[in-house]
Coordinates of C-alpha atoms in Angstrom, one line a residue:
M1 CA 41.9 29.3 -10.8
T2 CA 44.6 26.7 -10.7
N3 CA 47.1 26.7 -13.5
T4 CA 47.6 23.1 -14.7
S5 CA 49.8 23.9 -17.7
S6 CA 53.0 24.7 -15.8
S7 CA 54.1 21.1 -15.0
P8 CA 54.5 19.6 -18.5
P9 CA 56.7 22.3 -19.9
S10 CA 59.1 22.0 -16.9
Q11 CA 59.2 18.2 -17.4
S12 CA 59.9 18.7 -21.1
H13 CA 62.6 21.2 -20.3
F14 CA 64.2 18.6 -18.0
N15 CA 64.1 15.9 -20.6
I16 CA 65.7 18.1 -23.2
H17 CA 68.5 19.4 -21.1
R18 CA 69.2 16.6 -18.6
F19 CA 72.4 15.5 -20.4
A20 CA 73.8 19.0 -20.1
N21 CA 74.8 17.9 -16.6
P22 CA 78.3 16.3 -16.9
G23 CA 77.6 13.8 -14.1
T24 CA 74.4 12.7 -15.8
F25 CA 76.1 12.3 -19.1
L26 CA 79.0 10.3 -17.5
R27 CA 76.6 7.9 -15.9
F28 CA 74.7 7.4 -19.2
A29 CA 77.9 7.1 -21.3
S30 CA 79.4 4.5 -18.9
K31 CA 76.3 2.3 -19.3
I32 CA 76.3 2.3 -23.1
Q33 CA 80.1 2.5 -23.8
S34 CA 80.8 -1.2 -23.6
W35 CA 77.7 -2.2 -25.5
V36 CA 78.4 0.2 -28.4
T37 CA 82.1 -0.8 -28.5
V38 CA 81.4 -4.6 -28.6
S39 CA 78.7 -4.1 -31.2
A40 CA 81.1 -2.1 -33.3
I41 CA 83.7 -4.8 -33.2
I42 CA 81.1 -7.5 -34.1
F43 CA 79.7 -5.6 -37.1
L44 CA 83.2 -4.7 -38.3
V45 CA 84.6 -8.2 -38.1
I46 CA 81.6 -9.7 -39.9
G47 CA 81.4 -6.9 -42.5
V48 CA 85.1 -6.7 -43.3
I49 CA 85.6 -10.4 -43.6
W50 CA 82.4 -10.8 -45.6
G51 CA 83.3 -7.9 -47.9
L52 CA 86.9 -8.6 -48.5
C53 CA 86.8 -12.4 -48.7
F54 CA 83.3 -13.6 -49.7
S55 CA 81.5 -10.8 -51.6
P56 CA 81.7 -11.1 -55.4
A57 CA 84.1 -9.0 -57.5
D58 CA 82.7 -6.4 -59.8
W59 CA 82.4 -7.3 -63.4
Q60 CA 84.2 -4.1 -64.5
Q61 CA 86.4 -3.2 -61.5
G62 CA 87.3 -6.7 -60.4
D63 CA 88.6 -7.1 -56.8
S64 CA 89.6 -3.4 -56.5
V65 CA 85.9 -2.7 -55.8
R66 CA 86.5 -4.2 -52.3
I67 CA 88.0 -0.9 -51.3
M68 CA 84.5 0.4 -51.1
Y69 CA 83.9 -1.5 -47.9
I70 CA 86.3 0.9 -46.2
H71 CA 85.9 4.0 -48.5
V72 CA 82.2 4.4 -48.6
P73 CA 81.7 4.2 -44.8
M74 CA 84.6 6.7 -44.4
A75 CA 83.0 9.1 -46.9
I76 CA 79.6 9.0 -45.2
L77 CA 81.1 9.4 -41.7
A78 CA 83.3 12.2 -42.8
S79 CA 80.2 14.3 -43.7
G80 CA 78.1 12.9 -40.8
G81 CA 80.9 13.8 -38.3
Y82 CA 81.1 17.3 -39.6
F83 CA 77.3 17.7 -39.4
A84 CA 77.6 16.6 -35.7
L85 CA 80.3 19.1 -35.3
A86 CA 78.1 21.9 -36.7
A87 CA 75.2 20.7 -34.4
C88 CA 77.5 21.0 -31.4
A89 CA 78.5 24.5 -32.6
L90 CA 74.8 25.5 -32.8
C91 CA 74.1 24.2 -29.3
S92 CA 77.1 26.1 -28.0
L93 CA 76.4 29.5 -29.6
I94 CA 72.6 29.5 -29.2
W95 CA 71.8 27.4 -26.2
K96 CA 75.2 27.6 -24.4
H97 CA 75.1 23.8 -23.8
P98 CA 78.0 23.1 -21.4
L99 CA 79.1 19.9 -23.1
A100 CA 78.8 21.1 -26.7
D101 CA 82.2 22.6 -27.0
L102 CA 83.9 19.6 -25.4
A103 CA 82.0 17.3 -27.7
A104 CA 83.0 19.3 -30.8
G105 CA 86.6 19.3 -29.6
E106 CA 86.6 15.5 -29.5
I107 CA 84.7 15.0 -32.8
G108 CA 87.1 17.2 -34.7
P109 CA 90.3 15.0 -34.6
I110 CA 88.3 11.8 -35.1
G111 CA 86.5 13.4 -38.1
A112 CA 89.8 14.6 -39.6
V113 CA 91.3 11.1 -39.4
I114 CA 88.1 9.6 -41.0
T115 CA 88.2 12.2 -43.8
A116 CA 91.9 11.5 -44.4
L117 CA 91.1 7.8 -44.6
C118 CA 88.4 8.6 -47.1
L119 CA 90.8 10.5 -49.3
I120 CA 93.5 7.8 -49.1
T121 CA 91.2 4.9 -49.9
G122 CA 89.6 7.0 -52.6
S123 CA 93.1 7.5 -54.2
L124 CA 93.8 3.8 -53.9
W125 CA 90.5 3.0 -55.6
G126 CA 91.1 5.7 -58.2
K127 CA 94.5 4.6 -59.4
P128 CA 93.4 1.4 -61.1
M129 CA 90.1 2.9 -62.3
W130 CA 91.2 6.3 -63.5
G131 CA 94.9 5.7 -64.0
T132 CA 95.9 8.4 -61.5
W133 CA 96.0 8.8 -57.7
W134 CA 94.3 12.2 -57.8
V135 CA 92.3 14.5 -60.0
W136 CA 90.7 17.8 -59.2
D137 CA 87.3 16.3 -59.4
A138 CA 84.4 18.2 -57.8
R139 CA 83.7 15.4 -55.3
L140 CA 87.4 14.9 -54.4
T141 CA 88.1 18.6 -54.1
S142 CA 85.1 19.3 -51.9
V143 CA 86.1 16.4 -49.6
L144 CA 89.6 17.8 -49.4
V145 CA 88.0 21.2 -48.4
L146 CA 86.2 19.2 -45.7
F147 CA 89.5 17.9 -44.4
F148 CA 90.9 21.4 -44.2
L149 CA 87.8 22.5 -42.4
Y150 CA 88.4 19.9 -39.7
L151 CA 92.0 21.0 -39.4
G152 CA 90.9 24.6 -39.2
H153 CA 88.5 23.8 -36.4
I154 CA 91.2 21.9 -34.4
T155 CA 93.6 24.8 -34.9
L156 CA 91.1 27.5 -33.8
L157 CA 90.4 25.6 -30.6
H158 CA 94.0 26.0 -29.6
A159 CA 94.8 29.4 -31.2
F160 CA 93.7 31.6 -28.3
D161 CA 94.9 32.0 -24.7
N162 CA 91.3 32.4 -23.7
Q163 CA 89.7 29.0 -24.2
Q164 CA 86.2 30.4 -24.6
K165 CA 87.4 32.6 -27.6
G166 CA 88.8 29.4 -29.2
Y167 CA 85.5 27.6 -28.7
K168 CA 83.5 30.5 -30.2
A169 CA 85.8 30.9 -33.2
A170 CA 85.8 27.2 -33.9
A171 CA 82.0 27.0 -33.6
I172 CA 81.6 29.8 -36.1
L173 CA 83.9 28.0 -38.6
A174 CA 82.0 24.8 -38.1
L175 CA 78.7 26.5 -39.0
V176 CA 80.2 28.3 -42.0
G177 CA 81.8 25.1 -43.2
V178 CA 78.5 23.1 -43.2
F179 CA 77.8 24.6 -46.6
D180 CA 80.4 22.2 -48.0
L181 CA 78.3 19.2 -47.2
P182 CA 75.6 19.6 -49.9
I183 CA 78.4 20.3 -52.4
I184 CA 80.0 17.0 -51.5
K185 CA 76.6 15.2 -51.7
F186 CA 75.4 16.7 -55.0
S187 CA 78.6 17.5 -56.8
V188 CA 78.3 14.3 -58.9
N189 CA 74.9 15.5 -60.1
W190 CA 75.7 19.2 -60.5
W191 CA 78.9 18.7 -62.5
H192 CA 80.3 16.1 -64.9
T193 CA 82.9 14.4 -62.8
L194 CA 85.0 11.2 -62.9
H195 CA 83.5 10.1 -59.6
Q196 CA 80.6 7.7 -60.0
P197 CA 77.1 8.8 -59.0
S198 CA 75.6 7.7 -55.7
T199 CA 74.8 4.0 -55.5
F200 CA 71.8 4.5 -53.2
S201 CA 69.0 6.9 -54.0
I202 CA 65.5 7.5 -52.6
T203 CA 64.0 7.6 -56.1
H204 CA 66.0 4.8 -57.8
A205 CA 66.8 1.2 -57.0
P206 CA 70.4 0.4 -55.8
T207 CA 72.9 0.0 -58.6
M208 CA 74.7 -3.0 -56.9
S209 CA 73.6 -6.5 -56.0
L210 CA 72.4 -7.4 -52.5
S211 CA 75.5 -9.7 -52.1
M212 CA 77.6 -6.5 -52.1
I213 CA 75.1 -4.3 -50.3
W214 CA 74.8 -6.4 -47.1
P215 CA 78.5 -6.5 -46.2
L216 CA 78.6 -2.8 -47.0
I217 CA 75.8 -2.2 -44.5
F218 CA 77.6 -4.3 -41.9
C219 CA 80.8 -2.3 -42.5
F220 CA 79.1 1.0 -42.3
T221 CA 77.2 0.1 -39.1
G222 CA 80.5 -1.1 -37.5
F223 CA 82.4 2.0 -38.4
A224 CA 79.5 4.3 -37.3
L225 CA 79.2 2.5 -33.9
G226 CA 83.0 2.7 -33.6
F227 CA 82.9 6.5 -34.3
I228 CA 80.2 6.9 -31.6
A229 CA 82.3 4.7 -29.2
L230 CA 85.5 6.8 -29.8
V231 CA 83.7 10.1 -29.3
C232 CA 82.0 8.9 -26.2
M233 CA 85.2 7.6 -24.7
Q234 CA 87.1 10.8 -25.5
L235 CA 84.3 13.0 -24.2
R236 CA 84.2 11.1 -20.9
A237 CA 87.9 11.6 -20.6
A238 CA 87.6 15.3 -21.3
I239 CA 84.9 15.8 -18.7
L240 CA 86.9 13.9 -16.1
E241 CA 90.0 15.9 -17.0
R242 CA 88.1 19.2 -16.6
Q243 CA 86.7 18.1 -13.3
V244 CA 90.2 17.1 -12.0
R245 CA 91.6 20.4 -13.2
H246 CA 88.8 22.4 -11.5
F247 CA 89.3 20.4 -8.3
L248 CA 93.1 21.1 -8.3
L249 CA 92.6 24.8 -9.0
N250 CA 90.1 25.2 -6.1
E251 CA 91.9 23.0 -3.6

């Protein structure tokens, strides 16, 4: 009897793992790089100008509310970037994906900068609202922990003479640190904090007007695409660097 069930699984396996090949990824990334970069610039220019110059001031916070067009996207991307870092760690430890460690190595520094910008813009926003640059608020403290997790991941990658040991240690830290993400998300609901509750909720209507939501969406889209473009560019460079090093060592 002819077995007709063997072909589809192999095809599915190919579709899932085809980007594990560095050459395939480089070809794919080179096609989307310019489109993602240009789109990021367009969304950012429109969103930032719209938000900083044309969106209305808040009736309580005044013009200081415009910091949110930078702070909110940074806050979302800080957590989103670490989730991507943890996903790469999972792919590395369980499925041994050949590009997972390289991707994590490039996400880490970019994520650390984004988290730092989140903390800085949050302090700039907090000063006129709370009268101080910093409080040991549950949300602020958990984001600070996230920043140190990024730094710890970067440090572990370069802490061993054996590169594979560094990759493994950093991947384990990334998976352990992922438990900080729900704390960041729900801290304003679990504890009484100075930080305002989430503006957007699945069960409730947004607490700001559409004239402020739309420029915020444009800013977030621009920063998110910029994040993808930077990681893609850095990962392409890392792959090419590894290929050149391999060629020189085997020449």
